Coordinates of C-alpha atoms in Angstrom, one line a residue:
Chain Y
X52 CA -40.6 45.1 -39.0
X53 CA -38.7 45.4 -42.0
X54 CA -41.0 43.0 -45.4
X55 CA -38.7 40.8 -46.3
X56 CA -39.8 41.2 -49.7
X57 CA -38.7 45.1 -49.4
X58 CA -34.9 43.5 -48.4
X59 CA -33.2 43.8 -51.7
X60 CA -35.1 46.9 -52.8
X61 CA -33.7 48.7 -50.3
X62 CA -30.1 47.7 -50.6
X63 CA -30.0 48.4 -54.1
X64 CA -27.7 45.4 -54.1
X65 CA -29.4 43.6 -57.1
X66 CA -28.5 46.7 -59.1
X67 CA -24.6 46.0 -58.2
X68 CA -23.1 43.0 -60.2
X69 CA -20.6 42.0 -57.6
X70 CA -21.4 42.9 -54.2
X71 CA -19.1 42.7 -51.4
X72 CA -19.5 40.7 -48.7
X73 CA -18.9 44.0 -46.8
X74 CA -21.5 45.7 -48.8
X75 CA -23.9 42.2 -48.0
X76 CA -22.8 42.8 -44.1
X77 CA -23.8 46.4 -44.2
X78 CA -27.4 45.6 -46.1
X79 CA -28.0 42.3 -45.0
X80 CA -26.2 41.7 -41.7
X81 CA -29.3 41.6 -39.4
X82 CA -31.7 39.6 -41.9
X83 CA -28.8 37.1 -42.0
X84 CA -28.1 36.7 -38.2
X85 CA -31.8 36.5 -37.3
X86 CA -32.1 33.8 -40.3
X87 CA -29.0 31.6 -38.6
X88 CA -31.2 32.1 -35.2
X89 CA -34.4 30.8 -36.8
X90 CA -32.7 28.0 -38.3
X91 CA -31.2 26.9 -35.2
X92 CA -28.0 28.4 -34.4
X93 CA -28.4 29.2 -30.5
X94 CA -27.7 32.8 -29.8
X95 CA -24.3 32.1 -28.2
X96 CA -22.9 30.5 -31.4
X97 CA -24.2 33.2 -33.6
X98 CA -21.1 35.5 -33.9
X99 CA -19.2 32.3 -35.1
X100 CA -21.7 31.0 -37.2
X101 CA -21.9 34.1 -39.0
X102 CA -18.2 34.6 -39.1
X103 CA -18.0 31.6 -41.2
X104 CA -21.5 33.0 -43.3
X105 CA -19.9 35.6 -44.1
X106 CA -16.6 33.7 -45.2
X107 CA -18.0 31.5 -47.5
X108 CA -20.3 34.1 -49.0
X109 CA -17.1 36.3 -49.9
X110 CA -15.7 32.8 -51.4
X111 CA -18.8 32.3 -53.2
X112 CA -20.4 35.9 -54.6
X113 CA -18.4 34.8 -58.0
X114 CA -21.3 32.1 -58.4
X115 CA -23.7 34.2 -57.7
X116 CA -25.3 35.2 -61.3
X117 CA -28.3 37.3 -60.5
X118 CA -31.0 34.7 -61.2
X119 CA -32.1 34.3 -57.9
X120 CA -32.7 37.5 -55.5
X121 CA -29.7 37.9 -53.6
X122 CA -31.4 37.5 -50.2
X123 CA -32.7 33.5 -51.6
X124 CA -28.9 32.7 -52.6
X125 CA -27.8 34.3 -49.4
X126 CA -30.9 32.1 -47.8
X127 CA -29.4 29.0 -49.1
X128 CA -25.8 29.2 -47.9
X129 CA -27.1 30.1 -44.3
X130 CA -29.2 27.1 -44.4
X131 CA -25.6 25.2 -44.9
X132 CA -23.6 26.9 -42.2
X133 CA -26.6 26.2 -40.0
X134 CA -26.6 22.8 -40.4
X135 CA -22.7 23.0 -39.7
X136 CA -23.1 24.9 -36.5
X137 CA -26.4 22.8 -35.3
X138 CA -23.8 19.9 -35.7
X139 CA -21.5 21.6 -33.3
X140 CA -23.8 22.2 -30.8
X141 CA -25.1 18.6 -30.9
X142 CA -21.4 17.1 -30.3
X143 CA -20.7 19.7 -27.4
X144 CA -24.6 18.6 -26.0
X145 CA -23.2 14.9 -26.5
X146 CA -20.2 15.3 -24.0
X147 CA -21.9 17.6 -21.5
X148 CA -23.9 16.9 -18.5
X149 CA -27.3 18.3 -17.5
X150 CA -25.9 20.3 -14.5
X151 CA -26.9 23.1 -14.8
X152 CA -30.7 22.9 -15.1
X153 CA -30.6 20.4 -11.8
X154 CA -28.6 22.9 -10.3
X155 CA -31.2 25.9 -10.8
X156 CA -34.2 23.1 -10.0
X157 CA -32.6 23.1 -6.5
X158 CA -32.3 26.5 -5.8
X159 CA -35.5 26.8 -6.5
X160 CA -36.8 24.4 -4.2
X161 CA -34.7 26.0 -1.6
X162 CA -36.6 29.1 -2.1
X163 CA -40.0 28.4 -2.7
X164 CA -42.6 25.8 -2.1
X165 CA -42.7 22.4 -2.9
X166 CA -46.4 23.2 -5.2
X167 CA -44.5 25.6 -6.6
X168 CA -41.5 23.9 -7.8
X169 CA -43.6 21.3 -9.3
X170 CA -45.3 23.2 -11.5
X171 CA -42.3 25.2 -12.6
X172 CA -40.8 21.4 -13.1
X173 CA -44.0 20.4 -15.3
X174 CA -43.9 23.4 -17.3
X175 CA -40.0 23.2 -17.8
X176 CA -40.4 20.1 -18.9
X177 CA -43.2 20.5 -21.8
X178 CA -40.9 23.9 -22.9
X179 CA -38.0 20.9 -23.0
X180 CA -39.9 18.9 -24.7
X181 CA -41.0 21.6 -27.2
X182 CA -37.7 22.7 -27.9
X183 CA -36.6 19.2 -28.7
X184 CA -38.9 18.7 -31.0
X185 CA -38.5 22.1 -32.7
X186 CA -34.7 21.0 -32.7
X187 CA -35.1 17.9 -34.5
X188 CA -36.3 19.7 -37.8
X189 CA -33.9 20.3 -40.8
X190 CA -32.6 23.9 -41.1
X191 CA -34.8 24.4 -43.8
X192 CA -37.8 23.0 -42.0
X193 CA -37.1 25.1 -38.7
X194 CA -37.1 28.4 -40.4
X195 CA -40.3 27.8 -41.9
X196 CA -42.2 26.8 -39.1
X197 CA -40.3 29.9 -37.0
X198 CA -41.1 32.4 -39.4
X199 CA -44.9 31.5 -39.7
X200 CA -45.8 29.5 -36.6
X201 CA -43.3 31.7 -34.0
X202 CA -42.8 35.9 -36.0
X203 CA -46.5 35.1 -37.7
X204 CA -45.0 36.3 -41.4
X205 CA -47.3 36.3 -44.2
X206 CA -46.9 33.3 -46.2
X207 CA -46.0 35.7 -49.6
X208 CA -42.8 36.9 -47.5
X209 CA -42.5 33.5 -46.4
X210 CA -41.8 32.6 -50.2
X211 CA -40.0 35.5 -51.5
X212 CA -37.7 34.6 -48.9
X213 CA -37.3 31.3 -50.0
X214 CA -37.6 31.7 -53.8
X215 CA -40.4 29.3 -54.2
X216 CA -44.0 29.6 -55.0
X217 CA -46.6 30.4 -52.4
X218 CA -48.2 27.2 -52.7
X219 CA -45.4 25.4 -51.9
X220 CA -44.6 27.2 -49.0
X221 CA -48.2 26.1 -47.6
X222 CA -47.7 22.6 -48.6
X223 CA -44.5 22.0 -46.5
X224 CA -45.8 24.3 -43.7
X225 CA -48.2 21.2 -43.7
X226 CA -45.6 18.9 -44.1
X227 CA -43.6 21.0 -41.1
X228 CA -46.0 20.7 -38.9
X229 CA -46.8 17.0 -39.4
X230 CA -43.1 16.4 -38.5
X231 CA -43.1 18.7 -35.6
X232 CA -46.2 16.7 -34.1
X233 CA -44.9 13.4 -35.0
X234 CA -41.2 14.7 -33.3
X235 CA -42.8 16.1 -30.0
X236 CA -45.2 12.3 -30.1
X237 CA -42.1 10.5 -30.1
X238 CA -40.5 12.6 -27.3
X239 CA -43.3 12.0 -25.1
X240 CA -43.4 8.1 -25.5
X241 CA -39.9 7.7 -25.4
X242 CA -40.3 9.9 -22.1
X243 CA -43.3 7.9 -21.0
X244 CA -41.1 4.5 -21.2
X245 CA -38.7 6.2 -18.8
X246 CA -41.1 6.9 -16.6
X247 CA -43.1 3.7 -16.5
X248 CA -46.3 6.0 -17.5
X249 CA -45.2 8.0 -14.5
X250 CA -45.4 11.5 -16.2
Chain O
X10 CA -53.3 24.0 -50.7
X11 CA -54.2 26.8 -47.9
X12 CA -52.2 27.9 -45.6
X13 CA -52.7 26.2 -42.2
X14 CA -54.4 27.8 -39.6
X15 CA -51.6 29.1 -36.8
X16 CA -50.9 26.9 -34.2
X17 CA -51.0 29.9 -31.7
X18 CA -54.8 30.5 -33.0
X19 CA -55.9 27.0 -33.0
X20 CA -57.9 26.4 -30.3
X21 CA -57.5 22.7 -30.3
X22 CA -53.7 22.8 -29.5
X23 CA -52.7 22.4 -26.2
X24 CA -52.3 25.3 -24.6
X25 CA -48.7 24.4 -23.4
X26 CA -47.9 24.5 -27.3
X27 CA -49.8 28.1 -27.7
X28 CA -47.7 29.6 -24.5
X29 CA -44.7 28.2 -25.3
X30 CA -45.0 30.2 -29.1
X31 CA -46.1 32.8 -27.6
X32 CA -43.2 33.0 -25.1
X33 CA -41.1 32.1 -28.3
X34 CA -39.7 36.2 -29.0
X35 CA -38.7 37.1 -32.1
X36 CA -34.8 36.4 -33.3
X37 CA -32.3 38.3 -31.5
X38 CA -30.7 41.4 -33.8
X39 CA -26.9 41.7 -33.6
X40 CA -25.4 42.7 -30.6
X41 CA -23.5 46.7 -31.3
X42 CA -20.2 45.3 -29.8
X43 CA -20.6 42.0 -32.1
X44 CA -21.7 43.6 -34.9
X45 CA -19.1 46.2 -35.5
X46 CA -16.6 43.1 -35.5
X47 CA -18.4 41.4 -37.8
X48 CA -18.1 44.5 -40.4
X49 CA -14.4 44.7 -39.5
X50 CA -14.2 41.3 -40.2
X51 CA -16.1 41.2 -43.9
X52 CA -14.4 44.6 -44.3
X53 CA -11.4 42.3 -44.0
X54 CA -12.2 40.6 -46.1
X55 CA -12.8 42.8 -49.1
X56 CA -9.6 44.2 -48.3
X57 CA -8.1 40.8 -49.7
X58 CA -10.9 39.9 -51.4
X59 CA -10.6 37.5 -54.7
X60 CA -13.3 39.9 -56.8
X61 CA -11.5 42.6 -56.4
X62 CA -8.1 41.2 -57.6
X63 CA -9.6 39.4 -59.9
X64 CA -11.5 42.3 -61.6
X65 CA -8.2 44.5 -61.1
X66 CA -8.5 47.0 -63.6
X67 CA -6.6 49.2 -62.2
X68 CA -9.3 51.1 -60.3
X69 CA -9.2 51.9 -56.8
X70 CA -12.5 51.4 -55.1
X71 CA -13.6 53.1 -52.0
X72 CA -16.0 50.9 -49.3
X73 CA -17.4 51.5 -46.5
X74 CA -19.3 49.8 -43.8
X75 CA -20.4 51.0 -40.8
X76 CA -23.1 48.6 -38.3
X77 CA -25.0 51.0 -36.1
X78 CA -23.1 54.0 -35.1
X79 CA -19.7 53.0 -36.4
X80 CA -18.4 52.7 -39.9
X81 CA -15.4 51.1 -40.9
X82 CA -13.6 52.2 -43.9
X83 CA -11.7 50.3 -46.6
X84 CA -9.8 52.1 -49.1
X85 CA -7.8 49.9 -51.9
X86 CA -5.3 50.8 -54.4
X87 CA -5.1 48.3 -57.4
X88 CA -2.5 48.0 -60.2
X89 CA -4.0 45.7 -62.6
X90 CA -4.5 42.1 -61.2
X91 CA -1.8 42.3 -58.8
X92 CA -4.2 44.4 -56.6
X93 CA -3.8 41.6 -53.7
X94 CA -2.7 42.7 -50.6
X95 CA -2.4 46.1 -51.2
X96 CA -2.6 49.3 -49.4
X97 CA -5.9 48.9 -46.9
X98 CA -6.8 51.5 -44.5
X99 CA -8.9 50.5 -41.7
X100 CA -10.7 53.0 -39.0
X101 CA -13.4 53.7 -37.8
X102 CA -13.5 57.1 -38.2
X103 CA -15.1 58.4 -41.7
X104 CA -13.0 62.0 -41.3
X105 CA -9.5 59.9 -41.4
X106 CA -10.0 58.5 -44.8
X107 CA -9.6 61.9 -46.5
X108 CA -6.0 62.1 -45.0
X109 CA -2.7 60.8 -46.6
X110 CA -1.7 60.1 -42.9
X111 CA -0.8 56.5 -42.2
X112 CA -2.9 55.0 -39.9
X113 CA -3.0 51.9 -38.1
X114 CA -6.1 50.5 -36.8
X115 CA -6.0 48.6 -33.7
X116 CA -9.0 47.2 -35.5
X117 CA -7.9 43.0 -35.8
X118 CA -6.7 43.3 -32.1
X119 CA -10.5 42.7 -31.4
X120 CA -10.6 40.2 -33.7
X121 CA -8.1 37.7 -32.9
X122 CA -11.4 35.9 -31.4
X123 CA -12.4 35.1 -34.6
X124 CA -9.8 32.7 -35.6
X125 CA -9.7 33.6 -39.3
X126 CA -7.3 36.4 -38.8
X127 CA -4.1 34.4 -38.5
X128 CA -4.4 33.0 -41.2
X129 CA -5.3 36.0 -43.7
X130 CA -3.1 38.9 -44.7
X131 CA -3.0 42.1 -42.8
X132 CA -2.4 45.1 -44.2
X133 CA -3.6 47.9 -42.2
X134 CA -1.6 50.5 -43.9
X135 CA -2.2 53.2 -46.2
X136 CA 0.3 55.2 -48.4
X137 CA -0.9 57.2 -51.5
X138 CA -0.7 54.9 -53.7
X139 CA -0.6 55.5 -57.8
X140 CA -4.3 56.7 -58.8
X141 CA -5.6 55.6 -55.6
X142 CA -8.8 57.6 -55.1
X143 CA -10.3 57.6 -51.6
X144 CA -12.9 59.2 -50.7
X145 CA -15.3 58.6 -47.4
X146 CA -19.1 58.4 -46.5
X147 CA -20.0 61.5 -44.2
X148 CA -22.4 59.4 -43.1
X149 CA -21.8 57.3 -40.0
X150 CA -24.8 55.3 -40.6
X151 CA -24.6 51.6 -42.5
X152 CA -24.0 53.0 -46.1
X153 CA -21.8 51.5 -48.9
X154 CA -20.4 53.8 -51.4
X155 CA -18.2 52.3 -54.1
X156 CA -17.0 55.8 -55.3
X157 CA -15.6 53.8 -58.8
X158 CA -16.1 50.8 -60.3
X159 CA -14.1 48.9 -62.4
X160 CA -15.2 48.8 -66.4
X161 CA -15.7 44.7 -65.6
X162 CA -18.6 45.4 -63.1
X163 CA -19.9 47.5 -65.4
X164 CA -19.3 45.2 -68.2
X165 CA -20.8 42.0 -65.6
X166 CA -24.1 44.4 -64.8
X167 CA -26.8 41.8 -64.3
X168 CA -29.9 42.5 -66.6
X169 CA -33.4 43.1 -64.9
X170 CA -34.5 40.5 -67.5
X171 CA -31.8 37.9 -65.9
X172 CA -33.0 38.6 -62.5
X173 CA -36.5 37.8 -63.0
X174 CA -35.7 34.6 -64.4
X175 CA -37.4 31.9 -62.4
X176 CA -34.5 29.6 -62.3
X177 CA -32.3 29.6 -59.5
X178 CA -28.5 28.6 -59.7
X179 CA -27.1 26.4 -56.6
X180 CA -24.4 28.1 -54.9
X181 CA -22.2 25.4 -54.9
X182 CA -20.0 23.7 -57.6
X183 CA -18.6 20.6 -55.4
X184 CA -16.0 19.0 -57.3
X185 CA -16.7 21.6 -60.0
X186 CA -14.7 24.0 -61.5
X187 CA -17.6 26.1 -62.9
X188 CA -21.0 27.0 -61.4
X189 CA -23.9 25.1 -62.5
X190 CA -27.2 26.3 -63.3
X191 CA -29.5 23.4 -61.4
X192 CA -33.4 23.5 -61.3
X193 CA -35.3 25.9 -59.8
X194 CA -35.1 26.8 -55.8
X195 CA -37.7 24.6 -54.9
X196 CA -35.6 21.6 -55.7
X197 CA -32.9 23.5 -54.3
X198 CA -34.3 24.0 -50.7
X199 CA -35.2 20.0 -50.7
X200 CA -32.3 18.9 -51.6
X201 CA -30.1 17.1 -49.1
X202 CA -27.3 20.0 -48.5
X203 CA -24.2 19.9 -50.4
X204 CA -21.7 19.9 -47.2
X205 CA -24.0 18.6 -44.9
X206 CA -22.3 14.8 -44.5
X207 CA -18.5 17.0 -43.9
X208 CA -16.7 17.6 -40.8
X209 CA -17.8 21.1 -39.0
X210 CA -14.8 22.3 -39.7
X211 CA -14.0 21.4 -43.3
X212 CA -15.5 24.7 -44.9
X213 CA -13.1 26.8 -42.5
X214 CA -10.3 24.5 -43.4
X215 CA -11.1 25.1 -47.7
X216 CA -11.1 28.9 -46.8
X217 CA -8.1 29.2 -44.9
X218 CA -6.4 27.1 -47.7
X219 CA -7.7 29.3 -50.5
X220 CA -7.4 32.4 -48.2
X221 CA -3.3 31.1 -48.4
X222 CA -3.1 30.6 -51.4
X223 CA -4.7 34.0 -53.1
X224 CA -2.6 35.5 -50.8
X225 CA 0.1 34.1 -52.2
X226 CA -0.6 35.1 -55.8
X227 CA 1.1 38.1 -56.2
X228 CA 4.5 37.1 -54.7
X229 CA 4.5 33.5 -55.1
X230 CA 2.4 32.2 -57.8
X231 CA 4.0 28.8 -58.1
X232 CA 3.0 28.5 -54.1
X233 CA -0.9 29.5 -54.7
X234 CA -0.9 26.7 -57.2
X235 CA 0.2 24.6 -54.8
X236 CA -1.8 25.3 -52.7
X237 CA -4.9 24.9 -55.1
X238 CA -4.0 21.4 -56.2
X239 CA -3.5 21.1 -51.8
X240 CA -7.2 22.5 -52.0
X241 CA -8.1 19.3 -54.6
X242 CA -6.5 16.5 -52.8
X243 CA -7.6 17.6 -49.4
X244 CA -11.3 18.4 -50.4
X245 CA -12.0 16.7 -53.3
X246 CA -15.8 17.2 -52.7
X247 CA -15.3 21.1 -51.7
X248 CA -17.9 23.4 -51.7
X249 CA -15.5 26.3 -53.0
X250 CA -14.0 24.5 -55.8
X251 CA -15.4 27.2 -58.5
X252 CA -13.3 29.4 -56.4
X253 CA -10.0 27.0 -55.9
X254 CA -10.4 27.0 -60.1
X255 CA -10.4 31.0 -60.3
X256 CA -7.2 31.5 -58.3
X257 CA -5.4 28.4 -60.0
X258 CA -6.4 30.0 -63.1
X259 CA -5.0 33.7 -61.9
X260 CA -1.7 31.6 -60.9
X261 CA -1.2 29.8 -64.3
X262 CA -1.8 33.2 -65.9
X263 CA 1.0 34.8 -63.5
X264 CA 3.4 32.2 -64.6
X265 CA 2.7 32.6 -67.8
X266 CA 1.3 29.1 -68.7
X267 CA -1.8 31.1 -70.1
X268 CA -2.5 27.9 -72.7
X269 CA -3.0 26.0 -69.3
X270 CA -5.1 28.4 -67.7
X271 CA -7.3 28.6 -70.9
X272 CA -7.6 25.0 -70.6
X273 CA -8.6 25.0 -67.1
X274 CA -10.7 27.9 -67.5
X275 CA -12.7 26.5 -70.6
X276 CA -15.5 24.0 -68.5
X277 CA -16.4 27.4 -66.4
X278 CA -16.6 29.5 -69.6
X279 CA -18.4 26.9 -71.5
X280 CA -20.4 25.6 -68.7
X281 CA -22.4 28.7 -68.0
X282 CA -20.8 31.5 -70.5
X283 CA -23.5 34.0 -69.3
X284 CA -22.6 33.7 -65.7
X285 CA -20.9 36.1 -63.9
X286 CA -18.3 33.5 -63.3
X287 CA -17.5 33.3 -66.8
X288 CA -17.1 36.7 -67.7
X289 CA -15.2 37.1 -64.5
X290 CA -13.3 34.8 -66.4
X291 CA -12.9 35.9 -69.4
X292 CA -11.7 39.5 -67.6
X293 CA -9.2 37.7 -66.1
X294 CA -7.9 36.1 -69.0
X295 CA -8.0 39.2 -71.0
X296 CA -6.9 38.5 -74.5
X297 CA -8.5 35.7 -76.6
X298 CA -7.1 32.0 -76.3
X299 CA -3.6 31.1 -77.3

């Protein structure tokens, strides 16, 4: 797995005054479609999600001034089309219906056993529940708590990425994970009150 | 403050939390057939890209990028500032750059998916074109070459001593016409995000405007600052107003109402006269003010 901290090293790029956003693409293309992922973007949205990345960094290289590695600036406008795309996503979840995941729970019943199907149900359910409150992080928060709770990077990588002290990083990883918790607490009750206690 | 322990090593999380991170896989890398888009599109890009017509020197640059085992090539022919929209050749074979033959790339075909096209010049053509100097990476593998650069880039090299400054400048200008140097980047990352309270698709709809009206510059300059002040009224809390500011500037210069674009340029030359911004200012303005 490439260091992040080894990123603009081996691009060279913060030796070029003006990069392209070609030259980003080429150098930078992958660090910047797995960051959209880990901040949210869901896999199917990526390609236009990075489409419009890549459009606003082209607009935007001019303000770039060199003070900041390029990977942090780069960091900081992904973190914005994220929040764009997430938006997206959320409108489109607003105005479908669930269909599809009762429609896989029944052919699952159909072929195996009742027992069976429970569990899967139960475990679908916390994964549901996980995800939701994973979801209902910031951009900024997300990424954090991917990279070190989900990929396990080192908390120095962590923030290089970020452009911010390693301290820092470990005092909102606390402050992540505090929100996390309290998110998935609040899924559960809320869930709990459906049910009558049922769960 | 320590880091925390990991959730996936604490013993006293529930164990549906430890399997579902452990089930969590690592991000997704870019599809091939997704990827090589995505470099035809910023290829695209470049190839009618504001830095390079605004650092027109008179240089021809030669780019190109390739995403896993295809390259795309960009080779651009500038005369002075009125390098926009001209000669690009696009393929995705390395060995057809050295040739003089025309070629057309069936290259945006694949890209009409991507909605920005439309809206953006094509130029898919090449001619030899005045000192145009192409030249092509033998190596299909993701390499950028920029076989010349302009005197400006030279001139706008950033200094090791700027890049290890601490201080972080936010990407965006808003309502702006100049960059801003802001705090550092920890203020940055906590910051409520500049954007965040527009519509989805307001950042698309700045682009396309701007990506009209810098392609309107070298025919129609009067139009692209039109289309700037458009850019103003319709997004008055833009996030590429530094940007809207460069090409009205290029337009007032193009008319020859160079007093005016002094004027407009002075809060981006004043505001941050070390930035890159600036000087790329002060290249495109050329002479000292009227």
């Amino acid at each position: 797995m490439t260091a992040l901290s080894d990123l603009d090293h081996q691009s060279g790029v913060s030796e070029v005054a003006f990069p392209t956003v070609a030259e980003i693409y080429a150098m930078h293309g992958d660090f910047l479609w797995k960051s959209l992922h880990r901040m949210g973007v869901p896999e199917a949205d990526l390609p236009d999600a990075m489409q419009e990345l890549l459009l606003v960094v082209h607009h935007r290289i001019s303000t770039y001034d060199g003070q900041s590695k390029l990977t942090t600036w780069l960091f900081g406008i992904g973190l914005r089309v994220a929040a764009t795309a997430r938006r997206k996503v959320r409108r489109r979840r607003e105005t479908d219906l669930d269909e599809g995941v009762e429609l896989e729970a029944t052919t699952h019943r159909e072929l195996d056993g009742a027992e069976a199907v429970e569990r899967r149900v139960v475990e679908r359910d916390a994964e549901r529940r996980l995800n939701e409150a994973l979801e209902s992080l910031q951009p900024e928060q997300r990424v954090l708590f991917v990279l070190y709770e989900v990929e396990q990077r080192p908390c120095s990588e962590i923030a290089e990425l970020l452009g911010v002290p390693v301290g820092t990083v470990h005092s909102r990883l606390h402050t992540v994970r505090e929100l996390f918790f309290a998110a998935l607490a609040r899924i559960e009750k809320r869930e709990r009150s459906r049910t009558g206690g049922r769960t | 403050m320590n880091a925390p322990r990991r959730l996936i090593e604490d013993d006293e999380c529930s164990n549906e939390l430890r399997a579902w991170l452990s089930r969590a896989s690592a991000s997704p890398a870019i599809p091939p057939s997704v990827g090589s888009r995505l470099a035809a599109y910023s290829a695209h890009l470049v190839a009618g890209g504001i830095a390079t017509a605004a650092l027109g020197t008179g240089a021809a640059e030669a780019a190109s990028a390739g995403a896993g085992s295809s390259s795309v090539g960009i080779a651009e022919a500038g005369a002075g500032s009125s390098s926009v929209g001209t000669k690009v050749i696009l393929s995705f074979s390395s060995a057809t750059l050295g040739t003089k033959t025309a070629i057309i790339s069936v290259l945006f075909s694949s890209m009409v998916g991507f909605g920005y096209v439309a809206s953006a010049p094509l130029f898919i053509h090449r001619s030899a074109v005045g000192a145009s100097q192409v030249q092509s990476s033998p190596s299909s593998e993701a390499t950028v070459l920029r076989q010349t650069r302009s005197r400006s880039v030279e001139a706008a090299r950033v200094s090791p001593e700027a890049q290890n400054h601490a201080a972080a400048q936010e990407p965006t200008s808003s309502t702006r016409s100049s960059p801003r140097t802001t705090g550092t980047a920890t203020s940055r990352i906590t910051e409520p995000l500049p954007g965040q309270e527009d519509d989805s698709g307001a950042l698309s709809g700045e682009a396309r405007v701007l990506e009209a009206a810098r392609a309107s510059l070298g025919s129609a300059p009067d139009r692209a600052l039109s289309l700037t002040e458009e850019h103003a009224r319709h997004f008055p809390r833009g996030q590429l107003g530094a940007e809207r500011e460069f090409i009205a500037i290029d337009a007032l210069i193009r008319l020859g109402r160079r007093a005016e674009a002094w004027e407009r340029a002075r809060p981006g030359l004043e505001g941050a006269p070390d930035s890159l911004y600036a000087k790329r200012l002060r290249t495109l303005l050329g002479e000292p003010a009227p």
